[in-house]
Amino acid sequence: MLKLGERLMQVASFVPSGAKLADIGTDHAYLPIYLVHQNKIAYAVAGEVNQGPYQAAQDAIESYGLAEKISLRLGNGLEILKPAEVDTVSIAGMGGGTVADILAKSPDITCSLQRIIIQPMNGAALIREWLMTHGWVICDEALVKEDGRLYEIIVAERGWAAEIDSILYDVGPVIWLKRLPLLKEHIEHLLFQHKRVLMEMDASPNAKLSSKYYSYVQKIKDLELKLACL
Ligand SMILES: C[S@@+](CC[C@H](N)C(=O)[O-])C[C@H]1O[C@@H](n2cnc3c(N)ncnc32)[C@H](O)[C@@H]1O
């Protein structure tokens, strides 16, 4: 039986039972293999844009005897899907900017989905803002630690989101609302990253005059305030 790490286990837990799932950027296809094996879903599409990971996925799907239940497709993002072919998409292990590009490039497919599960490697604020300004509500989130690294998982469903305090694009509105156990560590990590950006900008007089510089100064103040509330 295939065992997933904490990160992909949490992604798997957000896939509704009986979902018609497409896992985009599937690499070894571990997520769809696990979900079909568990009988949580009957069928999945697995998408990969690169030949090496596509081959790895093909080998894994065949070795688990699941070629009839997992349709592996080579192609970019959601372009491998027909509208309404699936209701749920998972995209794990890519940058937030890449995920936003993938969703924006295939509006017919994106609009036909009910749920999107994203585990960004960076740029979580960017993908949250994209979702909340394109007809999606963040309905759940998780923080997972695996091999010493913190991962954010974002679950979105169709709907119009209420306006939020802009620092919650960074922290995660549900992560904050639920006061998840790893929240303090998550905010401390964001502070560390934002302070590092500011330090780099400090070296350039032009950068210090930019609006980006002041937005980071403000983010750091807002994060320190959030930390003080815990
Ligand atoms: C770091 S791996 C993550 C694999 C797996 N989803 C996980 O979370 O363990 C990212 C994968 O996404 C694939 N990828 C990157 N951009 C993609 C795109 N536009 N469409 C489909 N796959 C993509 C890469 O080839 C790579 O295999």
PDB file of C-alpha atoms and ligand atoms in Angstrom:
ATOM      1  CA  MET A   1       0.000   0.000   0.000  1.00  0.00           C
ATOM      2  CA  LEU A   2       1.361   3.410  -1.008  1.00  0.00           C
ATOM      3  CA  LYS A   3       2.108   5.689   1.969  1.00  0.00           C
ATOM      4  CA  LEU A   4       2.038   9.438   1.515  1.00  0.00           C
ATOM      5  CA  GLY A   5       3.991  12.008   3.532  1.00  0.00           C
ATOM      6  CA  GLU A   6       2.176  14.472   5.803  1.00  0.00           C
ATOM      7  CA  ARG A   7       1.956  17.134   3.094  1.00  0.00           C
ATOM      8  CA  LEU A   8       0.249  15.022   0.439  1.00  0.00           C
ATOM      9  CA  MET A   9      -1.873  13.275   3.119  1.00  0.00           C
ATOM     10  CA  GLN A  10      -3.310  16.663   4.033  1.00  0.00           C
ATOM     11  CA  VAL A  11      -3.966  17.474   0.368  1.00  0.00           C
ATOM     12  CA  ALA A  12      -5.674  14.064   0.021  1.00  0.00           C
ATOM     13  CA  SER A  13      -7.864  14.765   3.057  1.00  0.00           C
ATOM     14  CA  PHE A  14      -9.308  17.835   1.283  1.00  0.00           C
ATOM     15  CA  VAL A  15     -10.427  15.804  -1.763  1.00  0.00           C
ATOM     16  CA  PRO A  16     -14.157  15.093  -1.306  1.00  0.00           C
ATOM     17  CA  SER A  17     -15.194  11.407  -1.374  1.00  0.00           C
ATOM     18  CA  GLY A  18     -16.407  10.479  -4.850  1.00  0.00           C
ATOM     19  CA  ALA A  19     -14.785  13.558  -6.424  1.00  0.00           C
ATOM     20  CA  LYS A  20     -13.850  13.597 -10.093  1.00  0.00           C
ATOM     21  CA  LEU A  21     -10.254  14.701  -9.547  1.00  0.00           C
ATOM     22  CA  ALA A  22      -7.489  16.027 -11.775  1.00  0.00           C
ATOM     23  CA  ASP A  23      -4.053  16.213 -10.162  1.00  0.00           C
ATOM     24  CA  ILE A  24      -1.999  18.736 -12.111  1.00  0.00           C
ATOM     25  CA  GLY A  25       1.802  18.470 -11.912  1.00  0.00           C
ATOM     26  CA  THR A  26       1.331  14.930 -10.651  1.00  0.00           C
ATOM     27  CA  ASP A  27       4.997  13.848 -10.907  1.00  0.00           C
ATOM     28  CA  HIS A  28       4.898  10.215  -9.639  1.00  0.00           C
ATOM     29  CA  ALA A  29       1.074  10.329  -9.494  1.00  0.00           C
ATOM     30  CA  TYR A  30       1.254   9.362  -5.814  1.00  0.00           C
ATOM     31  CA  LEU A  31      -1.779  11.465  -4.863  1.00  0.00           C
ATOM     32  CA  PRO A  32      -4.240   9.949  -7.383  1.00  0.00           C
ATOM     33  CA  ILE A  33      -2.801   6.453  -6.815  1.00  0.00           C
ATOM     34  CA  TYR A  34      -3.344   6.809  -3.050  1.00  0.00           C
ATOM     35  CA  LEU A  35      -6.898   8.159  -3.412  1.00  0.00           C
ATOM     36  CA  VAL A  36      -7.999   5.474  -5.893  1.00  0.00           C
ATOM     37  CA  HIS A  37      -6.354   2.761  -3.756  1.00  0.00           C
ATOM     38  CA  GLN A  38      -8.243   4.020  -0.716  1.00  0.00           C
ATOM     39  CA  ASN A  39     -11.491   3.920  -2.751  1.00  0.00           C
ATOM     40  CA  LYS A  40     -12.023   7.557  -1.864  1.00  0.00           C
ATOM     41  CA  ILE A  41     -12.374   8.298  -5.569  1.00  0.00           C
ATOM     42  CA  ALA A  42     -13.164   5.921  -8.430  1.00  0.00           C
ATOM     43  CA  TYR A  43     -11.228   7.653 -11.178  1.00  0.00           C
ATOM     44  CA  ALA A  44      -8.724  10.463 -11.668  1.00  0.00           C
ATOM     45  CA  VAL A  45      -6.926  12.395 -14.357  1.00  0.00           C
ATOM     46  CA  ALA A  46      -3.202  12.958 -13.744  1.00  0.00           C
ATOM     47  CA  GLY A  47      -1.516  15.775 -15.693  1.00  0.00           C
ATOM     48  CA  GLU A  48       2.195  16.392 -16.247  1.00  0.00           C
ATOM     49  CA  VAL A  49       3.964  18.822 -18.540  1.00  0.00           C
ATOM     50  CA  ASN A  50       7.446  17.304 -18.366  1.00  0.00           C
ATOM     51  CA  GLN A  51       8.484  14.027 -19.955  1.00  0.00           C
ATOM     52  CA  GLY A  52      10.597  12.705 -17.021  1.00  0.00           C
ATOM     53  CA  PRO A  53       7.874  13.013 -14.338  1.00  0.00           C
ATOM     54  CA  TYR A  54       5.262  11.845 -16.902  1.00  0.00           C
ATOM     55  CA  GLN A  55       7.275   8.640 -17.385  1.00  0.00           C
ATOM     56  CA  ALA A  56       7.641   8.247 -13.600  1.00  0.00           C
ATOM     57  CA  ALA A  57       3.853   8.602 -13.260  1.00  0.00           C
ATOM     58  CA  GLN A  58       3.242   6.058 -16.024  1.00  0.00           C
ATOM     59  CA  ASP A  59       5.570   3.524 -14.357  1.00  0.00           C
ATOM     60  CA  ALA A  60       3.945   4.052 -10.927  1.00  0.00           C
ATOM     61  CA  ILE A  61       0.369   3.817 -12.276  1.00  0.00           C
ATOM     62  CA  GLU A  62       1.232   0.601 -14.127  1.00  0.00           C
ATOM     63  CA  SER A  63       3.031  -0.916 -11.147  1.00  0.00           C
ATOM     64  CA  TYR A  64      -0.096  -0.372  -9.027  1.00  0.00           C
ATOM     65  CA  GLY A  65      -2.301  -1.803 -11.812  1.00  0.00           C
ATOM     66  CA  LEU A  66      -4.354   1.394 -12.033  1.00  0.00           C
ATOM     67  CA  ALA A  67      -4.040   2.283 -15.730  1.00  0.00           C
ATOM     68  CA  GLU A  68      -7.817   1.869 -16.190  1.00  0.00           C
ATOM     69  CA  LYS A  69      -8.632   4.196 -13.302  1.00  0.00           C
ATOM     70  CA  ILE A  70      -6.053   6.952 -13.718  1.00  0.00           C
ATOM     71  CA  SER A  71      -5.917   8.724 -17.060  1.00  0.00           C
ATOM     72  CA  LEU A  72      -2.370  10.097 -17.391  1.00  0.00           C
ATOM     73  CA  ARG A  73      -2.013  13.006 -19.808  1.00  0.00           C
ATOM     74  CA  LEU A  74       1.023  14.947 -21.020  1.00  0.00           C
ATOM     75  CA  GLY A  75       0.336  18.673 -21.301  1.00  0.00           C
ATOM     76  CA  ASN A  76       0.342  22.114 -19.778  1.00  0.00           C
ATOM     77  CA  GLY A  77      -1.836  22.833 -16.728  1.00  0.00           C
ATOM     78  CA  LEU A  78      -5.598  22.477 -17.223  1.00  0.00           C
ATOM     79  CA  GLU A  79      -5.275  22.326 -21.033  1.00  0.00           C
ATOM     80  CA  ILE A  80      -5.423  18.515 -20.797  1.00  0.00           C
ATOM     81  CA  LEU A  81      -9.050  18.673 -19.524  1.00  0.00           C
ATOM     82  CA  LYS A  82     -12.457  19.179 -21.143  1.00  0.00           C
ATOM     83  CA  PRO A  83     -14.923  21.507 -19.385  1.00  0.00           C
ATOM     84  CA  ALA A  84     -16.860  19.693 -16.607  1.00  0.00           C
ATOM     85  CA  GLU A  85     -14.751  16.541 -17.029  1.00  0.00           C
ATOM     86  CA  VAL A  86     -13.658  16.880 -13.394  1.00  0.00           C
ATOM     87  CA  ASP A  87     -15.083  18.812 -10.431  1.00  0.00           C
ATOM     88  CA  THR A  88     -11.940  19.020  -8.265  1.00  0.00           C
ATOM     89  CA  VAL A  89      -8.364  19.971  -9.115  1.00  0.00           C
ATOM     90  CA  SER A  90      -5.277  19.580  -6.939  1.00  0.00           C
ATOM     91  CA  ILE A  91      -2.074  21.471  -7.715  1.00  0.00           C
ATOM     92  CA  ALA A  92       0.721  20.740  -5.250  1.00  0.00           C
ATOM     93  CA  GLY A  93       4.407  21.579  -5.243  1.00  0.00           C
ATOM     94  CA  MET A  94       4.442  24.583  -7.618  1.00  0.00           C
ATOM     95  CA  GLY A  95       4.900  28.320  -7.036  1.00  0.00           C
ATOM     96  CA  GLY A  96       1.811  30.484  -6.452  1.00  0.00           C
ATOM     97  CA  GLY A  97       2.548  32.495  -9.623  1.00  0.00           C
ATOM     98  CA  THR A  98       2.641  29.340 -11.752  1.00  0.00           C
ATOM     99  CA  VAL A  99      -0.620  28.127 -10.189  1.00  0.00           C
ATOM    100  CA  ALA A 100      -2.333  31.480 -10.913  1.00  0.00           C
ATOM    101  CA  ASP A 101      -1.085  31.295 -14.546  1.00  0.00           C
ATOM    102  CA  ILE A 102      -2.429  27.748 -14.898  1.00  0.00           C
ATOM    103  CA  LEU A 103      -5.875  28.763 -13.583  1.00  0.00           C
ATOM    104  CA  ALA A 104      -6.011  31.989 -15.620  1.00  0.00           C
ATOM    105  CA  LYS A 105      -4.953  30.318 -18.886  1.00  0.00           C
ATOM    106  CA  SER A 106      -7.945  27.932 -19.004  1.00  0.00           C
ATOM    107  CA  PRO A 107     -10.969  29.975 -17.873  1.00  0.00           C
ATOM    108  CA  ASP A 108     -13.512  27.456 -19.307  1.00  0.00           C
ATOM    109  CA  ILE A 109     -12.036  24.671 -17.216  1.00  0.00           C
ATOM    110  CA  THR A 110     -11.402  26.755 -14.091  1.00  0.00           C
ATOM    111  CA  CYS A 111     -15.013  28.033 -14.114  1.00  0.00           C
ATOM    112  CA  SER A 112     -16.356  24.486 -14.377  1.00  0.00           C
ATOM    113  CA  LEU A 113     -14.633  23.351 -11.155  1.00  0.00           C
ATOM    114  CA  GLN A 114     -16.246  23.132  -7.714  1.00  0.00           C
ATOM    115  CA  ARG A 115     -13.082  22.856  -5.619  1.00  0.00           C
ATOM    116  CA  ILE A 116      -9.404  23.698  -6.070  1.00  0.00           C
ATOM    117  CA  ILE A 117      -6.784  22.423  -3.629  1.00  0.00           C
ATOM    118  CA  ILE A 118      -3.432  24.189  -3.821  1.00  0.00           C
ATOM    119  CA  GLN A 119      -0.189  23.565  -1.966  1.00  0.00           C
ATOM    120  CA  PRO A 120       2.085  26.391  -3.128  1.00  0.00           C
ATOM    121  CA  MET A 121       5.848  26.225  -2.589  1.00  0.00           C
ATOM    122  CA  ASN A 122       5.984  30.045  -2.476  1.00  0.00           C
ATOM    123  CA  GLY A 123       3.751  32.978  -3.409  1.00  0.00           C
ATOM    124  CA  ALA A 124       0.818  31.832  -1.237  1.00  0.00           C
ATOM    125  CA  ALA A 125      -0.328  35.469  -0.838  1.00  0.00           C
ATOM    126  CA  LEU A 126      -0.396  35.905  -4.612  1.00  0.00           C
ATOM    127  CA  ILE A 127      -2.524  32.815  -5.215  1.00  0.00           C
ATOM    128  CA  ARG A 128      -4.932  33.709  -2.354  1.00  0.00           C
ATOM    129  CA  GLU A 129      -5.418  37.178  -3.825  1.00  0.00           C
ATOM    130  CA  TRP A 130      -5.933  35.722  -7.302  1.00  0.00           C
ATOM    131  CA  LEU A 131      -8.561  33.273  -6.034  1.00  0.00           C
ATOM    132  CA  MET A 132     -10.446  35.870  -3.992  1.00  0.00           C
ATOM    133  CA  THR A 133     -10.583  38.342  -6.888  1.00  0.00           C
ATOM    134  CA  HIS A 134     -11.673  35.730  -9.464  1.00  0.00           C
ATOM    135  CA  GLY A 135     -14.828  34.292  -7.934  1.00  0.00           C
ATOM    136  CA  TRP A 136     -13.396  31.877  -5.381  1.00  0.00           C
ATOM    137  CA  VAL A 137     -13.772  31.695  -1.605  1.00  0.00           C
ATOM    138  CA  ILE A 138     -11.064  30.181   0.575  1.00  0.00           C
ATOM    139  CA  CYS A 139     -13.113  27.662   2.546  1.00  0.00           C
ATOM    140  CA  ASP A 140     -10.359  25.757   4.323  1.00  0.00           C
ATOM    141  CA  GLU A 141      -6.616  25.805   4.882  1.00  0.00           C
ATOM    142  CA  ALA A 142      -3.974  23.745   6.640  1.00  0.00           C
ATOM    143  CA  LEU A 143      -0.395  24.087   7.843  1.00  0.00           C
ATOM    144  CA  VAL A 144       1.749  20.979   7.689  1.00  0.00           C
ATOM    145  CA  LYS A 145       5.334  20.397   8.744  1.00  0.00           C
ATOM    146  CA  GLU A 146       7.310  17.805   6.815  1.00  0.00           C
ATOM    147  CA  ASP A 147      11.067  17.266   7.057  1.00  0.00           C
ATOM    148  CA  GLY A 148      11.398  20.506   9.026  1.00  0.00           C
ATOM    149  CA  ARG A 149       9.618  22.661   6.404  1.00  0.00           C
ATOM    150  CA  LEU A 150       6.234  24.341   6.792  1.00  0.00           C
ATOM    151  CA  TYR A 151       3.715  23.949   3.966  1.00  0.00           C
ATOM    152  CA  GLU A 152       0.446  25.842   3.432  1.00  0.00           C
ATOM    153  CA  ILE A 153      -2.533  24.140   1.825  1.00  0.00           C
ATOM    154  CA  ILE A 154      -5.364  26.272   0.447  1.00  0.00           C
ATOM    155  CA  VAL A 155      -8.840  24.984  -0.432  1.00  0.00           C
ATOM    156  CA  ALA A 156     -11.117  27.187  -2.548  1.00  0.00           C
ATOM    157  CA  GLU A 157     -14.711  26.817  -3.739  1.00  0.00           C
ATOM    158  CA  ARG A 158     -16.842  28.956  -6.059  1.00  0.00           C
ATOM    159  CA  GLY A 159     -18.281  32.103  -4.527  1.00  0.00           C
ATOM    160  CA  TRP A 160     -17.613  35.757  -3.842  1.00  0.00           C
ATOM    161  CA  ALA A 161     -15.338  36.411  -0.904  1.00  0.00           C
ATOM    162  CA  ALA A 162     -15.834  39.170   1.663  1.00  0.00           C
ATOM    163  CA  GLU A 163     -12.987  41.703   1.761  1.00  0.00           C
ATOM    164  CA  ILE A 164     -10.202  40.769   4.156  1.00  0.00           C
ATOM    165  CA  ASP A 165      -7.426  42.559   5.995  1.00  0.00           C
ATOM    166  CA  SER A 166      -4.650  42.508   3.341  1.00  0.00           C
ATOM    167  CA  ILE A 167      -2.116  40.842   5.673  1.00  0.00           C
ATOM    168  CA  LEU A 168      -4.393  37.788   5.703  1.00  0.00           C
ATOM    169  CA  TYR A 169      -3.419  37.129   2.068  1.00  0.00           C
ATOM    170  CA  ASP A 170       0.004  36.353   3.547  1.00  0.00           C
ATOM    171  CA  VAL A 171      -1.109  34.565   6.725  1.00  0.00           C
ATOM    172  CA  GLY A 172      -4.148  32.784   5.284  1.00  0.00           C
ATOM    173  CA  PRO A 173      -7.673  33.809   6.345  1.00  0.00           C
ATOM    174  CA  VAL A 174      -8.672  30.334   7.576  1.00  0.00           C
ATOM    175  CA  ILE A 175      -5.248  29.629   9.103  1.00  0.00           C
ATOM    176  CA  TRP A 176      -5.761  32.809  11.138  1.00  0.00           C
ATOM    177  CA  LEU A 177      -9.440  32.208  11.953  1.00  0.00           C
ATOM    178  CA  LYS A 178      -8.757  28.663  13.164  1.00  0.00           C
ATOM    179  CA  ARG A 179      -5.587  29.692  15.050  1.00  0.00           C
ATOM    180  CA  LEU A 180      -3.957  26.514  13.702  1.00  0.00           C
ATOM    181  CA  PRO A 181      -1.292  24.972  15.974  1.00  0.00           C
ATOM    182  CA  LEU A 182       1.602  25.975  13.693  1.00  0.00           C
ATOM    183  CA  LEU A 183       0.309  29.561  13.269  1.00  0.00           C
ATOM    184  CA  LYS A 184       2.976  31.248  15.449  1.00  0.00           C
ATOM    185  CA  GLU A 185       5.791  29.476  13.626  1.00  0.00           C
ATOM    186  CA  HIS A 186       4.148  30.344  10.282  1.00  0.00           C
ATOM    187  CA  ILE A 187       3.990  34.079  11.115  1.00  0.00           C
ATOM    188  CA  GLU A 188       7.561  34.052  12.459  1.00  0.00           C
ATOM    189  CA  HIS A 189       8.684  32.469   9.184  1.00  0.00           C
ATOM    190  CA  LEU A 190       6.807  35.115   7.136  1.00  0.00           C
ATOM    191  CA  LEU A 191       8.452  37.826   9.251  1.00  0.00           C
ATOM    192  CA  PHE A 192      11.869  36.300   8.644  1.00  0.00           C
ATOM    193  CA  GLN A 193      11.257  36.190   4.855  1.00  0.00           C
ATOM    194  CA  HIS A 194       9.848  39.731   4.669  1.00  0.00           C
ATOM    195  CA  LYS A 195      12.677  41.161   6.798  1.00  0.00           C
ATOM    196  CA  ARG A 196      15.193  39.504   4.495  1.00  0.00           C
ATOM    197  CA  VAL A 197      13.566  41.151   1.440  1.00  0.00           C
ATOM    198  CA  LEU A 198      13.673  44.500   3.217  1.00  0.00           C
ATOM    199  CA  MET A 199      17.346  44.054   4.153  1.00  0.00           C
ATOM    200  CA  GLU A 200      18.210  43.356   0.508  1.00  0.00           C
ATOM    201  CA  MET A 201      16.280  46.453  -0.585  1.00  0.00           C
ATOM    202  CA  ASP A 202      18.022  48.535   2.096  1.00  0.00           C
ATOM    203  CA  ALA A 203      21.236  48.191   0.074  1.00  0.00           C
ATOM    204  CA  SER A 204      19.752  50.180  -2.840  1.00  0.00           C
ATOM    205  CA  PRO A 205      18.712  53.851  -2.433  1.00  0.00           C
ATOM    206  CA  ASN A 206      16.257  53.490  -5.368  1.00  0.00           C
ATOM    207  CA  ALA A 207      14.640  50.378  -3.908  1.00  0.00           C
ATOM    208  CA  LYS A 208      14.232  52.182  -0.578  1.00  0.00           C
ATOM    209  CA  LEU A 209      12.086  54.812  -2.287  1.00  0.00           C
ATOM    210  CA  SER A 210       9.836  52.282  -4.026  1.00  0.00           C
ATOM    211  CA  SER A 211       6.239  51.476  -3.080  1.00  0.00           C
ATOM    212  CA  LYS A 212       7.314  47.832  -2.741  1.00  0.00           C
ATOM    213  CA  TYR A 213       9.673  48.832   0.088  1.00  0.00           C
ATOM    214  CA  TYR A 214       6.851  50.554   1.978  1.00  0.00           C
ATOM    215  CA  SER A 215       4.500  47.648   1.390  1.00  0.00           C
ATOM    216  CA  TYR A 216       7.061  45.349   3.062  1.00  0.00           C
ATOM    217  CA  VAL A 217       7.513  47.781   5.975  1.00  0.00           C
ATOM    218  CA  GLN A 218       3.725  47.708   6.435  1.00  0.00           C
ATOM    219  CA  LYS A 219       3.523  43.908   6.125  1.00  0.00           C
ATOM    220  CA  ILE A 220       6.162  43.528   8.852  1.00  0.00           C
ATOM    221  CA  LYS A 221       4.234  45.874  11.171  1.00  0.00           C
ATOM    222  CA  ASP A 222       0.990  43.978  10.492  1.00  0.00           C
ATOM    223  CA  LEU A 223       2.618  40.588  11.093  1.00  0.00           C
ATOM    224  CA  GLU A 224       4.136  41.806  14.378  1.00  0.00           C
ATOM    225  CA  LEU A 225       0.672  42.959  15.453  1.00  0.00           C
ATOM    226  CA  LYS A 226      -0.825  39.564  14.570  1.00  0.00           C
ATOM    227  CA  LEU A 227       1.943  37.837  16.526  1.00  0.00           C
ATOM    228  CA  ALA A 228       1.247  40.005  19.547  1.00  0.00           C
ATOM    229  CA  CYS A 229      -2.419  38.853  19.486  1.00  0.00           C
ATOM    230  CA  LEU A 230      -1.454  35.188  19.954  1.00  0.00           C
TER     231      LEU A 230
HETATM  232  C1  LIG B   1       7.635  19.629  -7.296  1.00  0.00           C
HETATM  233  S1  LIG B   1       6.685  18.642  -8.351  1.00  0.00           S
HETATM  234  C2  LIG B   1       5.313  18.259  -7.298  1.00  0.00           C
HETATM  235  C3  LIG B   1       4.791  16.870  -7.533  1.00  0.00           C
HETATM  236  C4  LIG B   1       3.561  16.506  -6.716  1.00  0.00           C
HETATM  237  N1  LIG B   1       2.405  17.279  -7.141  1.00  0.00           N
HETATM  238  C5  LIG B   1       3.819  16.735  -5.239  1.00  0.00           C
HETATM  239  O1  LIG B   1       3.290  17.701  -4.694  1.00  0.00           O
HETATM  240  O2  LIG B   1       4.573  15.951  -4.644  1.00  0.00           O
HETATM  241  C6  LIG B   1       5.953  19.772  -9.504  1.00  0.00           C
HETATM  242  C7  LIG B   1       5.561  19.066 -10.789  1.00  0.00           C
HETATM  243  O3  LIG B   1       4.750  19.948 -11.561  1.00  0.00           O
HETATM  244  C8  LIG B   1       5.072  19.794 -12.913  1.00  0.00           C
HETATM  245  N2  LIG B   1       4.630  21.010 -13.602  1.00  0.00           N
HETATM  246  C9  LIG B   1       5.194  22.245 -13.544  1.00  0.00           C
HETATM  247  N3  LIG B   1       4.487  23.116 -14.295  1.00  0.00           N
HETATM  248  C10 LIG B   1       3.442  22.425 -14.816  1.00  0.00           C
HETATM  249  C11 LIG B   1       2.380  22.763 -15.686  1.00  0.00           C
HETATM  250  N4  LIG B   1       2.230  24.006 -16.163  1.00  0.00           N
HETATM  251  N5  LIG B   1       1.483  21.797 -16.030  1.00  0.00           N
HETATM  252  C12 LIG B   1       1.625  20.541 -15.557  1.00  0.00           C
HETATM  253  N6  LIG B   1       2.635  20.151 -14.760  1.00  0.00           N
HETATM  254  C13 LIG B   1       3.528  21.081 -14.382  1.00  0.00           C
HETATM  255  C14 LIG B   1       6.579  19.556 -12.903  1.00  0.00           C
HETATM  256  O4  LIG B   1       7.019  18.886 -14.069  1.00  0.00           O
HETATM  257  C15 LIG B   1       6.738  18.678 -11.643  1.00  0.00           C
HETATM  258  O5  LIG B   1       6.679  17.319 -11.938  1.00  0.00           O
END
